[in-house]
C-alpha cells in the first residue's frame, strides 16, 4: 500500500510538470548561444519546439533528444535566425528513423501568399531536392512528408493546435512586416507564452494574461555601446530596435502588466557588459520573479505551485541518442524500404572509380558491406526481438 502511494504521487508529479529549455537564445549565433529556440516538454510526453534558429539543433542533440523525435515546430516568423535549423532537422530526422510520421511545422500566413510559412516550406522542400534524393537510398518511409499548418496571421487569439488537452493560440506581433506572431500554450491549468520577436504589444497583454511563464525577446537599451560591440552602425542599431524589437524597459513593463509567476527574456546577447544594465532596465517596472532565458540550456521546471530554474549541462562533443520508436502499437518495428539504389541516381563510372577496399583494408579484413538497402519490401522486427537486443 505504501509503495502504491509513492507510485501515485510520482505519477501525479509527472503529469503536472512543464519543462522549458532554451535550446537557442540569440539572434546572432555564437558558441554558447545558438539561434533562438524554446523547447517545451509536457508531463504527458508531448514536446513542442518554438522557433529553431541556426545551430540550435546541436543543443537538442546534445540534450539526448533523438533526431527522429524532433518534430512539432511552431515558427513565430520567417526570419532566418528563427528557422535555420528546420531544414536540417527535416533531413536528418528522416534518415535517422522518422519513418512513420510526417514532419510537422506550424506558422503564420503573411501579407501575400509568398510571405506565408507554406510558401517558405514548399521552397525549402524544393531546395532540398538533391539532399532528399541522396538520402532516399536509405529507408525514409514517411520522413519526407511535410505537414505544414499555416494559420491566418491576423486571426488574433486563433487556435493553432488543440490536442490531448494542449491548446496553442497565436496573435500578431509588430515586427517590421505582417506575419510575425506570438504563441501561448495552455495545458493542465498551466500556461507558457512566447512572444517571438516584436515591439511591446498590447495584444500580448491581452492574450498572455494569466500565463505562468512569459518569455519575451529583448534588446538592451544601450544602443551606441551594443552597436559598437556587435559591429553595427548605431543608427541601424537604433532603428532595428525601434521598428522591430523589445527594449529592456518594455520587457519589464510587459511582465508587470501580465504578472507571470516567472518572467524571462531571450533572443539577447548574454554579455557581462550588458547583463547588469539590462536587468536594471527590466527591474524599473517588474519586481517579480525573473531570469534570463540565456545563455543556451537554461532549464525551467514548472508545476502548479512551484517554478525553478537550473543551468542545463551538455557535453561539448556529444553524440546522438538512438532513435525512439513506438513499437507497442504495431507489435514491433517496421523499417520501410528505400526508394533508390545508388545506380538509380549516380553515374556508374564514379562508382567504378572508387578505390577497391582490398587496397586500403588490412589483409584478411573484409567487412560485410551494405552497398544497397537489402530489400524492396518493408522489414519487420518483432518487439520481443528488439527487447532481447536491448538486454
Ligand atoms: Zn530574431
Ligand atoms: Zn525577427
mmCIF file of C-alpha atoms and ligand atoms in Angstrom:
data_model
loop_
_atom_site.group_PDB
_atom_site.id
_atom_site.type_symbol
_atom_site.label_atom_id
_atom_site.label_comp_id
_atom_site.label_asym_id
_atom_site.label_seq_id
_atom_site.Cartn_x
_atom_site.Cartn_y
_atom_site.Cartn_z
ATOM 1 C CA UNK A 1 0.000 0.000 0.000
ATOM 2 C CA UNK A 2 2.885 2.308 0.878
ATOM 3 C CA UNK A 3 4.503 1.556 -2.482
ATOM 4 C CA UNK A 4 1.240 2.214 -4.207
ATOM 5 C CA UNK A 5 1.065 5.650 -2.650
ATOM 6 C CA UNK A 6 4.589 6.500 -3.765
ATOM 7 C CA UNK A 7 3.788 5.414 -7.299
ATOM 8 C CA UNK A 8 0.678 7.509 -7.318
ATOM 9 C CA UNK A 9 2.497 10.600 -6.090
ATOM 10 C CA UNK A 10 5.229 10.108 -8.681
ATOM 11 C CA UNK A 11 2.591 9.702 -11.364
ATOM 12 C CA UNK A 12 0.849 12.933 -10.420
ATOM 13 C CA UNK A 13 4.142 14.836 -10.365
ATOM 14 C CA UNK A 14 4.999 13.543 -13.800
ATOM 15 C CA UNK A 15 1.670 14.606 -15.207
ATOM 16 C CA UNK A 16 1.655 18.099 -13.784
ATOM 17 C CA UNK A 17 5.007 19.399 -14.866
ATOM 18 C CA UNK A 18 6.186 21.552 -17.725
ATOM 19 C CA UNK A 19 9.855 21.831 -18.594
ATOM 20 C CA UNK A 20 11.151 24.598 -20.804
ATOM 21 C CA UNK A 21 14.702 24.586 -22.181
ATOM 22 C CA UNK A 22 16.343 27.423 -24.086
ATOM 23 C CA UNK A 23 17.997 25.485 -26.910
ATOM 24 C CA UNK A 24 18.989 28.739 -28.592
ATOM 25 C CA UNK A 25 18.933 32.207 -27.127
ATOM 26 C CA UNK A 26 20.433 34.759 -29.508
ATOM 27 C CA UNK A 27 19.649 36.384 -32.837
ATOM 28 C CA UNK A 28 23.332 36.087 -33.765
ATOM 29 C CA UNK A 29 24.620 32.541 -33.203
ATOM 30 C CA UNK A 30 27.869 32.182 -31.318
ATOM 31 C CA UNK A 31 29.406 29.454 -29.161
ATOM 32 C CA UNK A 32 27.179 29.205 -26.087
ATOM 33 C CA UNK A 33 24.271 30.974 -27.762
ATOM 34 C CA UNK A 34 22.687 29.433 -30.796
ATOM 35 C CA UNK A 35 19.799 30.905 -32.794
ATOM 36 C CA UNK A 36 16.564 31.239 -30.849
ATOM 37 C CA UNK A 37 14.696 28.053 -29.931
ATOM 38 C CA UNK A 38 12.431 27.313 -26.969
ATOM 39 C CA UNK A 39 11.714 23.646 -26.230
ATOM 40 C CA UNK A 40 8.594 22.904 -24.189
ATOM 41 C CA UNK A 41 8.152 19.415 -22.742
ATOM 42 C CA UNK A 42 4.918 18.443 -21.033
ATOM 43 C CA UNK A 43 4.415 15.777 -18.385
ATOM 44 C CA UNK A 44 2.095 13.900 -20.758
ATOM 45 C CA UNK A 45 5.069 13.119 -23.021
ATOM 46 C CA UNK A 46 4.250 15.699 -25.698
ATOM 47 C CA UNK A 47 7.000 18.093 -26.780
ATOM 48 C CA UNK A 48 6.830 21.328 -28.735
ATOM 49 C CA UNK A 49 9.507 23.443 -30.365
ATOM 50 C CA UNK A 50 9.040 27.191 -30.695
ATOM 51 C CA UNK A 51 11.408 28.515 -33.365
ATOM 52 C CA UNK A 52 14.561 26.700 -34.384
ATOM 53 C CA UNK A 53 17.344 29.141 -35.139
ATOM 54 C CA UNK A 54 20.786 28.378 -36.571
ATOM 55 C CA UNK A 55 22.803 25.893 -34.573
ATOM 56 C CA UNK A 56 20.048 25.151 -32.045
ATOM 57 C CA UNK A 57 19.846 21.603 -33.425
ATOM 58 C CA UNK A 58 23.221 20.965 -31.775
ATOM 59 C CA UNK A 59 21.748 21.645 -28.339
ATOM 60 C CA UNK A 60 18.730 19.381 -28.954
ATOM 61 C CA UNK A 61 21.014 16.527 -29.938
ATOM 62 C CA UNK A 62 23.429 17.152 -27.084
ATOM 63 C CA UNK A 63 20.487 17.075 -24.688
ATOM 64 C CA UNK A 64 19.853 13.490 -25.798
ATOM 65 C CA UNK A 65 16.777 14.099 -27.915
ATOM 66 C CA UNK A 66 16.906 11.604 -30.776
ATOM 67 C CA UNK A 67 16.801 13.014 -34.310
ATOM 68 C CA UNK A 68 13.530 11.247 -35.057
ATOM 69 C CA UNK A 69 11.789 12.859 -32.059
ATOM 70 C CA UNK A 70 12.477 16.433 -33.174
ATOM 71 C CA UNK A 71 9.089 17.437 -34.545
ATOM 72 C CA UNK A 72 6.087 19.749 -33.999
ATOM 73 C CA UNK A 73 7.817 23.043 -34.694
ATOM 74 C CA UNK A 74 5.975 26.325 -34.230
ATOM 75 C CA UNK A 75 7.620 29.216 -36.054
ATOM 76 C CA UNK A 76 6.892 32.734 -34.792
ATOM 77 C CA UNK A 77 8.056 34.430 -38.013
ATOM 78 C CA UNK A 78 10.190 33.693 -41.017
ATOM 79 C CA UNK A 79 13.436 35.461 -40.120
ATOM 80 C CA UNK A 80 16.244 33.008 -40.629
ATOM 81 C CA UNK A 81 17.501 33.390 -37.046
ATOM 82 C CA UNK A 82 14.274 31.527 -36.095
ATOM 83 C CA UNK A 83 14.155 28.935 -38.877
ATOM 84 C CA UNK A 84 17.644 27.845 -39.955
ATOM 85 C CA UNK A 85 17.726 24.501 -38.104
ATOM 86 C CA UNK A 86 14.393 23.363 -39.586
ATOM 87 C CA UNK A 87 15.722 22.008 -42.913
ATOM 88 C CA UNK A 88 18.495 20.181 -41.077
ATOM 89 C CA UNK A 89 16.064 18.545 -38.626
ATOM 90 C CA UNK A 90 13.775 17.664 -41.539
ATOM 91 C CA UNK A 91 16.534 15.918 -43.499
ATOM 92 C CA UNK A 92 18.453 14.125 -40.782
ATOM 93 C CA UNK A 93 15.340 13.199 -38.779
ATOM 94 C CA UNK A 94 14.006 11.318 -41.813
ATOM 95 C CA UNK A 95 17.279 9.449 -42.246
ATOM 96 C CA UNK A 96 17.541 8.699 -38.503
ATOM 97 C CA UNK A 97 14.188 6.970 -38.051
ATOM 98 C CA UNK A 98 11.294 9.384 -38.531
ATOM 99 C CA UNK A 99 9.858 6.716 -40.805
ATOM 100 C CA UNK A 100 6.234 6.653 -39.696
ATOM 101 C CA UNK A 101 5.494 10.311 -39.079
ATOM 102 C CA UNK A 102 5.272 13.491 -41.079
ATOM 103 C CA UNK A 103 7.484 16.424 -40.236
ATOM 104 C CA UNK A 104 5.046 18.921 -38.728
ATOM 105 C CA UNK A 105 5.611 22.664 -38.966
ATOM 106 C CA UNK A 106 3.178 25.379 -37.890
ATOM 107 C CA UNK A 107 3.436 29.048 -38.717
ATOM 108 C CA UNK A 108 1.745 32.230 -39.861
ATOM 109 C CA UNK A 109 0.476 33.353 -43.215
ATOM 110 C CA UNK A 110 1.808 36.690 -44.462
ATOM 111 C CA UNK A 111 0.656 39.815 -46.251
ATOM 112 C CA UNK A 112 0.781 37.890 -49.563
ATOM 113 C CA UNK A 113 0.860 34.176 -50.297
ATOM 114 C CA UNK A 114 4.629 34.402 -50.783
ATOM 115 C CA UNK A 115 5.094 35.693 -47.243
ATOM 116 C CA UNK A 116 3.488 32.711 -45.529
ATOM 117 C CA UNK A 117 5.073 29.646 -43.948
ATOM 118 C CA UNK A 118 3.507 27.311 -46.551
ATOM 119 C CA UNK A 119 5.346 29.098 -49.366
ATOM 120 C CA UNK A 120 8.588 29.036 -47.417
ATOM 121 C CA UNK A 121 8.335 25.335 -46.508
ATOM 122 C CA UNK A 122 7.391 24.449 -50.082
ATOM 123 C CA UNK A 123 10.526 26.206 -51.333
ATOM 124 C CA UNK A 124 12.591 24.640 -48.559
ATOM 125 C CA UNK A 125 11.398 21.250 -49.756
ATOM 126 C CA UNK A 126 12.437 22.178 -53.281
ATOM 127 C CA UNK A 127 15.789 23.486 -52.077
ATOM 128 C CA UNK A 128 16.383 20.061 -50.526
ATOM 129 C CA UNK A 129 15.800 18.124 -53.777
ATOM 130 C CA UNK A 130 19.384 16.918 -54.051
ATOM 131 C CA UNK A 131 19.577 16.080 -50.368
ATOM 132 C CA UNK A 132 16.296 14.181 -50.326
ATOM 133 C CA UNK A 133 17.091 12.081 -53.399
ATOM 134 C CA UNK A 134 20.514 11.328 -51.997
ATOM 135 C CA UNK A 135 19.142 10.135 -48.652
ATOM 136 C CA UNK A 136 16.481 8.119 -50.480
ATOM 137 C CA UNK A 137 18.981 5.271 -50.847
ATOM 138 C CA UNK A 138 18.180 4.709 -47.125
ATOM 139 C CA UNK A 139 14.816 3.820 -45.558
ATOM 140 C CA UNK A 140 12.826 7.055 -45.196
ATOM 141 C CA UNK A 141 9.173 5.977 -45.297
ATOM 142 C CA UNK A 142 7.030 8.969 -44.419
ATOM 143 C CA UNK A 143 10.007 11.054 -43.313
ATOM 144 C CA UNK A 144 9.732 13.452 -46.242
ATOM 145 C CA UNK A 145 6.019 14.047 -45.707
ATOM 146 C CA UNK A 146 5.943 17.708 -44.849
ATOM 147 C CA UNK A 147 2.846 18.649 -42.907
ATOM 148 C CA UNK A 148 2.574 22.447 -42.835
ATOM 149 C CA UNK A 149 -0.140 24.136 -40.827
ATOM 150 C CA UNK A 150 -0.382 27.752 -41.973
ATOM 151 C CA UNK A 151 -2.720 29.842 -39.848
ATOM 152 C CA UNK A 152 -4.134 33.272 -40.671
ATOM 153 C CA UNK A 153 -1.654 35.625 -39.019
ATOM 154 C CA UNK A 154 -4.343 38.283 -38.452
ATOM 155 C CA UNK A 155 -6.697 35.986 -36.555
ATOM 156 C CA UNK A 156 -5.608 37.163 -33.081
ATOM 157 C CA UNK A 157 -6.324 34.535 -30.442
ATOM 158 C CA UNK A 158 -6.906 31.879 -33.100
ATOM 159 C CA UNK A 159 -6.165 28.261 -32.207
ATOM 160 C CA UNK A 160 -3.111 26.815 -33.953
ATOM 161 C CA UNK A 161 -3.142 23.444 -32.198
ATOM 162 C CA UNK A 162 -5.552 21.623 -29.917
ATOM 163 C CA UNK A 163 -4.939 18.030 -28.944
ATOM 164 C CA UNK A 164 -4.532 15.867 -25.810
ATOM 165 C CA UNK A 165 -5.548 18.770 -23.582
ATOM 166 C CA UNK A 166 -2.904 21.051 -25.117
ATOM 167 C CA UNK A 167 -4.066 24.291 -26.703
ATOM 168 C CA UNK A 168 -1.822 26.724 -28.561
ATOM 169 C CA UNK A 169 -3.076 30.104 -29.731
ATOM 170 C CA UNK A 170 -1.354 32.945 -31.592
ATOM 171 C CA UNK A 171 -1.565 36.698 -32.004
ATOM 172 C CA UNK A 172 0.130 39.373 -34.094
ATOM 173 C CA UNK A 173 3.434 40.945 -33.217
ATOM 174 C CA UNK A 174 4.692 44.272 -34.540
ATOM 175 C CA UNK A 175 7.991 43.227 -36.153
ATOM 176 C CA UNK A 176 8.876 45.040 -39.409
ATOM 177 C CA UNK A 177 6.223 43.360 -41.544
ATOM 178 C CA UNK A 178 2.986 41.412 -41.256
ATOM 179 C CA UNK A 179 3.132 37.794 -40.256
ATOM 180 C CA UNK A 180 5.209 37.953 -37.061
ATOM 181 C CA UNK A 181 3.352 36.082 -34.330
ATOM 182 C CA UNK A 182 3.387 35.235 -30.643
ATOM 183 C CA UNK A 183 2.210 31.945 -29.089
ATOM 184 C CA UNK A 184 0.604 30.801 -25.909
ATOM 185 C CA UNK A 185 0.467 27.157 -24.817
ATOM 186 C CA UNK A 186 -2.082 26.056 -22.202
ATOM 187 C CA UNK A 187 -2.051 22.627 -20.618
ATOM 188 C CA UNK A 188 -3.413 21.276 -17.355
ATOM 189 C CA UNK A 189 -4.119 24.725 -15.925
ATOM 190 C CA UNK A 190 -0.584 25.970 -16.683
ATOM 191 C CA UNK A 191 0.483 28.326 -19.408
ATOM 192 C CA UNK A 192 3.657 29.315 -21.257
ATOM 193 C CA UNK A 193 3.694 32.349 -23.561
ATOM 194 C CA UNK A 194 6.480 33.129 -26.037
ATOM 195 C CA UNK A 195 6.254 36.423 -27.884
ATOM 196 C CA UNK A 196 8.829 35.713 -30.571
ATOM 197 C CA UNK A 197 10.239 38.979 -31.928
ATOM 198 C CA UNK A 198 8.446 42.294 -31.812
ATOM 199 C CA UNK A 199 7.748 45.656 -30.295
ATOM 200 C CA UNK A 200 5.959 45.750 -26.925
ATOM 201 C CA UNK A 201 2.405 44.991 -27.895
ATOM 202 C CA UNK A 202 -0.964 45.453 -26.177
ATOM 203 C CA UNK A 203 -2.149 42.212 -27.798
ATOM 204 C CA UNK A 204 0.470 40.411 -25.706
ATOM 205 C CA UNK A 205 -1.068 41.919 -22.558
ATOM 206 C CA UNK A 206 -4.435 40.601 -23.664
ATOM 207 C CA UNK A 207 -3.506 37.117 -24.822
ATOM 208 C CA UNK A 208 -0.683 36.278 -22.383
ATOM 209 C CA UNK A 209 -2.810 37.364 -19.429
ATOM 210 C CA UNK A 210 -2.814 34.775 -16.662
ATOM 211 C CA UNK A 211 0.238 32.950 -18.028
ATOM 212 C CA UNK A 212 2.590 31.335 -15.524
ATOM 213 C CA UNK A 213 5.719 31.673 -17.627
ATOM 214 C CA UNK A 214 6.074 34.614 -20.010
ATOM 215 C CA UNK A 215 9.092 34.654 -22.322
ATOM 216 C CA UNK A 216 9.767 37.688 -24.435
ATOM 217 C CA UNK A 217 12.611 38.741 -26.666
ATOM 218 C CA UNK A 218 14.672 41.705 -25.505
ATOM 219 C CA UNK A 219 17.288 44.220 -26.572
ATOM 220 C CA UNK A 220 19.306 46.141 -24.047
ATOM 221 C CA UNK A 221 18.791 49.908 -24.295
ATOM 222 C CA UNK A 222 22.488 50.683 -24.789
ATOM 223 C CA UNK A 223 22.371 51.424 -28.484
ATOM 224 C CA UNK A 224 25.706 53.105 -29.119
ATOM 225 C CA UNK A 225 27.686 50.648 -26.990
ATOM 226 C CA UNK A 226 25.983 47.475 -28.164
ATOM 227 C CA UNK A 227 26.052 48.649 -31.770
ATOM 228 C CA UNK A 228 29.809 49.022 -31.384
ATOM 229 C CA UNK A 229 30.205 45.634 -29.693
ATOM 230 C CA UNK A 230 28.153 43.926 -32.383
ATOM 231 C CA UNK A 231 29.738 45.774 -35.281
ATOM 232 C CA UNK A 232 26.530 47.549 -36.242
ATOM 233 C CA UNK A 233 26.168 51.222 -37.109
ATOM 234 C CA UNK A 234 24.479 52.961 -34.139
ATOM 235 C CA UNK A 235 21.768 54.338 -36.445
ATOM 236 C CA UNK A 236 20.987 50.891 -37.835
ATOM 237 C CA UNK A 237 21.040 49.510 -34.276
ATOM 238 C CA UNK A 238 18.677 52.204 -33.013
ATOM 239 C CA UNK A 239 16.290 51.739 -35.925
ATOM 240 C CA UNK A 240 16.386 47.943 -35.598
ATOM 241 C CA UNK A 241 15.123 48.222 -32.027
ATOM 242 C CA UNK A 242 12.605 50.989 -32.733
ATOM 243 C CA UNK A 243 10.971 49.166 -35.644
ATOM 244 C CA UNK A 244 11.334 45.571 -34.576
ATOM 245 C CA UNK A 245 12.341 44.797 -31.019
ATOM 246 C CA UNK A 246 11.531 44.997 -27.359
ATOM 247 C CA UNK A 247 13.775 47.213 -25.182
ATOM 248 C CA UNK A 248 14.630 46.054 -21.655
ATOM 249 C CA UNK A 249 12.342 48.666 -20.089
ATOM 250 C CA UNK A 250 9.442 47.414 -22.221
ATOM 251 C CA UNK A 251 10.069 43.807 -21.166
ATOM 252 C CA UNK A 252 9.733 44.949 -17.540
ATOM 253 C CA UNK A 253 6.541 46.788 -18.418
ATOM 254 C CA UNK A 254 5.033 43.717 -20.107
ATOM 255 C CA UNK A 255 5.893 41.473 -17.129
ATOM 256 C CA UNK A 256 4.439 43.930 -14.657
ATOM 257 C CA UNK A 257 1.184 44.176 -16.579
ATOM 258 C CA UNK A 258 0.859 40.385 -17.038
ATOM 259 C CA UNK A 259 2.357 39.445 -13.654
ATOM 260 C CA UNK A 260 3.531 35.931 -14.567
ATOM 261 C CA UNK A 261 4.907 33.503 -11.984
ATOM 262 C CA UNK A 262 8.204 33.882 -13.853
ATOM 263 C CA UNK A 263 9.220 36.433 -16.472
ATOM 264 C CA UNK A 264 12.076 35.580 -18.840
ATOM 265 C CA UNK A 265 13.901 37.282 -21.690
ATOM 266 C CA UNK A 266 15.665 35.588 -24.578
ATOM 267 C CA UNK A 267 16.891 36.424 -28.095
ATOM 268 C CA UNK A 268 19.546 38.602 -26.459
ATOM 269 C CA UNK A 269 23.282 38.873 -26.253
ATOM 270 C CA UNK A 270 24.278 37.414 -22.914
ATOM 271 C CA UNK A 271 27.223 39.670 -22.158
ATOM 272 C CA UNK A 272 28.979 40.711 -18.964
ATOM 273 C CA UNK A 273 28.949 44.358 -20.065
ATOM 274 C CA UNK A 274 25.205 44.494 -20.707
ATOM 275 C CA UNK A 275 23.534 41.977 -18.373
ATOM 276 C CA UNK A 276 23.531 44.214 -15.257
ATOM 277 C CA UNK A 277 22.225 47.156 -17.296
ATOM 278 C CA UNK A 278 19.548 45.015 -18.938
ATOM 279 C CA UNK A 279 18.442 43.659 -15.584
ATOM 280 C CA UNK A 280 18.224 47.197 -14.196
ATOM 281 C CA UNK A 281 16.052 48.200 -17.159
ATOM 282 C CA UNK A 282 13.716 45.264 -16.637
ATOM 283 C CA UNK A 283 13.594 45.925 -12.886
ATOM 284 C CA UNK A 284 12.459 49.516 -13.488
ATOM 285 C CA UNK A 285 8.900 48.184 -13.796
ATOM 286 C CA UNK A 286 8.999 44.491 -12.818
ATOM 287 C CA UNK A 287 9.837 43.464 -9.267
ATOM 288 C CA UNK A 288 8.609 39.871 -9.521
ATOM 289 C CA UNK A 289 10.446 36.617 -10.317
ATOM 290 C CA UNK A 290 12.763 36.967 -13.308
ATOM 291 C CA UNK A 291 15.506 35.006 -15.052
ATOM 292 C CA UNK A 292 17.344 35.444 -18.318
ATOM 293 C CA UNK A 293 16.374 32.855 -20.931
ATOM 294 C CA UNK A 294 20.027 32.937 -21.946
ATOM 295 C CA UNK A 295 22.666 31.681 -22.444
ATOM 296 C CA UNK A 296 21.697 28.332 -24.000
ATOM 297 C CA UNK A 297 20.485 25.424 -21.871
ATOM 298 C CA UNK A 298 18.735 27.425 -19.183
ATOM 299 C CA UNK A 299 16.080 24.993 -17.954
ATOM 300 C CA UNK A 300 12.802 25.913 -16.251
ATOM 301 C CA UNK A 301 10.670 23.359 -14.427
ATOM 302 C CA UNK A 302 7.147 24.334 -13.520
ATOM 303 C CA UNK A 303 4.432 22.620 -11.514
ATOM 304 C CA UNK A 304 1.124 24.184 -10.417
ATOM 305 C CA UNK A 305 2.751 25.537 -7.257
ATOM 306 C CA UNK A 306 6.484 25.723 -7.948
ATOM 307 C CA UNK A 307 8.792 27.051 -10.608
ATOM 308 C CA UNK A 308 12.561 26.715 -10.592
ATOM 309 C CA UNK A 309 15.466 27.375 -12.923
ATOM 310 C CA UNK A 310 18.675 25.426 -13.474
ATOM 311 C CA UNK A 311 21.658 25.563 -15.810
ATOM 312 C CA UNK A 312 21.441 22.567 -18.125
ATOM 313 C CA UNK A 313 24.760 20.876 -18.736
ATOM 314 C CA UNK A 314 25.577 19.268 -22.067
ATOM 315 C CA UNK A 315 28.759 17.689 -23.332
ATOM 316 C CA UNK A 316 30.748 19.759 -25.764
ATOM 317 C CA UNK A 317 31.484 16.783 -28.010
ATOM 318 C CA UNK A 318 28.256 14.905 -27.509
ATOM 319 C CA UNK A 319 26.918 12.006 -29.523
ATOM 320 C CA UNK A 320 23.450 11.331 -30.832
ATOM 321 C CA UNK A 321 20.828 9.352 -28.910
ATOM 322 C CA UNK A 322 19.374 6.236 -30.540
ATOM 323 C CA UNK A 323 16.034 6.775 -32.278
ATOM 324 C CA UNK A 324 12.907 6.121 -30.245
ATOM 325 C CA UNK A 325 10.127 4.086 -31.828
ATOM 326 C CA UNK A 326 6.580 3.305 -30.859
ATOM 327 C CA UNK A 327 6.921 -0.475 -31.095
ATOM 328 C CA UNK A 328 3.907 -1.169 -28.893
ATOM 329 C CA UNK A 329 1.151 -0.106 -31.267
ATOM 330 C CA UNK A 330 2.468 -2.238 -34.173
ATOM 331 C CA UNK A 331 3.895 -5.057 -32.058
ATOM 332 C CA UNK A 332 7.324 -4.262 -33.435
ATOM 333 C CA UNK A 333 9.308 -2.002 -35.703
ATOM 334 C CA UNK A 334 8.558 -1.639 -39.385
ATOM 335 C CA UNK A 335 11.519 -0.417 -41.411
ATOM 336 C CA UNK A 336 10.346 0.967 -44.736
ATOM 337 C CA UNK A 337 12.126 0.121 -47.986
ATOM 338 C CA UNK A 338 14.452 2.600 -49.670
ATOM 339 C CA UNK A 339 13.303 4.441 -52.764
ATOM 340 C CA UNK A 340 16.538 4.321 -54.757
ATOM 341 C CA UNK A 341 19.701 2.358 -55.235
ATOM 342 C CA UNK A 342 22.812 4.348 -55.932
ATOM 343 C CA UNK A 343 22.714 3.066 -59.512
ATOM 344 C CA UNK A 344 19.426 4.965 -59.982
ATOM 345 C CA UNK A 345 20.932 8.331 -59.122
ATOM 346 C CA UNK A 346 24.678 8.101 -59.766
ATOM 347 C CA UNK A 347 26.929 7.518 -62.779
ATOM 348 C CA UNK A 348 28.377 4.037 -62.840
ATOM 349 C CA UNK A 349 31.790 5.414 -63.808
ATOM 350 C CA UNK A 350 32.244 7.237 -60.490
ATOM 351 C CA UNK A 351 31.389 4.110 -58.529
ATOM 352 C CA UNK A 352 33.850 2.203 -60.720
ATOM 353 C CA UNK A 353 36.443 4.852 -59.855
ATOM 354 C CA UNK A 354 36.103 4.059 -56.142
ATOM 355 C CA UNK A 355 39.306 2.566 -54.815
ATOM 356 C CA UNK A 356 38.888 -1.124 -54.127
ATOM 357 C CA UNK A 357 38.516 -1.864 -50.380
ATOM 358 C CA UNK A 358 41.169 -4.537 -50.794
ATOM 359 C CA UNK A 359 43.702 -1.775 -51.300
ATOM 360 C CA UNK A 360 43.039 0.045 -48.021
ATOM 361 C CA UNK A 361 41.705 -2.600 -45.623
ATOM 362 C CA UNK A 362 44.291 -4.694 -43.825
ATOM 363 C CA UNK A 363 44.882 -8.129 -45.206
ATOM 364 C CA UNK A 364 42.223 -10.564 -44.031
ATOM 365 C CA UNK A 365 39.821 -7.794 -43.064
ATOM 366 C CA UNK A 366 36.725 -7.694 -45.291
ATOM 367 C CA UNK A 367 33.608 -6.348 -43.572
ATOM 368 C CA UNK A 368 30.231 -7.478 -44.827
ATOM 369 C CA UNK A 369 29.324 -4.366 -46.743
ATOM 370 C CA UNK A 370 25.840 -2.966 -47.344
ATOM 371 C CA UNK A 371 26.082 -1.258 -50.710
ATOM 372 C CA UNK A 372 22.353 -1.027 -51.160
ATOM 373 C CA UNK A 373 19.350 -1.477 -48.900
ATOM 374 C CA UNK A 374 18.800 -5.245 -48.999
ATOM 375 C CA UNK A 375 15.075 -5.379 -49.682
ATOM 376 C CA UNK A 376 12.373 -3.551 -51.596
ATOM 377 C CA UNK A 377 9.811 -4.651 -49.017
ATOM 378 C CA UNK A 378 9.265 -3.310 -45.503
ATOM 379 C CA UNK A 379 11.200 -5.154 -42.807
ATOM 380 C CA UNK A 380 9.503 -6.133 -39.571
ATOM 381 C CA UNK A 381 11.346 -6.628 -36.289
ATOM 382 C CA UNK A 382 9.041 -8.012 -33.559
ATOM 383 C CA UNK A 383 9.045 -6.125 -30.253
ATOM 384 C CA UNK A 384 10.338 -9.218 -28.391
ATOM 385 C CA UNK A 385 13.397 -9.364 -30.620
ATOM 386 C CA UNK A 386 14.092 -5.679 -30.013
ATOM 387 C CA UNK A 387 13.794 -6.067 -26.262
ATOM 388 C CA UNK A 388 16.149 -9.013 -26.474
ATOM 389 C CA UNK A 389 18.798 -6.963 -28.217
ATOM 390 C CA UNK A 390 18.449 -4.296 -25.531
ATOM 391 C CA UNK A 391 19.152 -6.911 -22.854
HETATM 392 ZN ZN1 LIG B 1 15.017 37.297 -34.352
HETATM 393 ZN ZN1 LIG B 2 12.848 38.641 -36.348
#
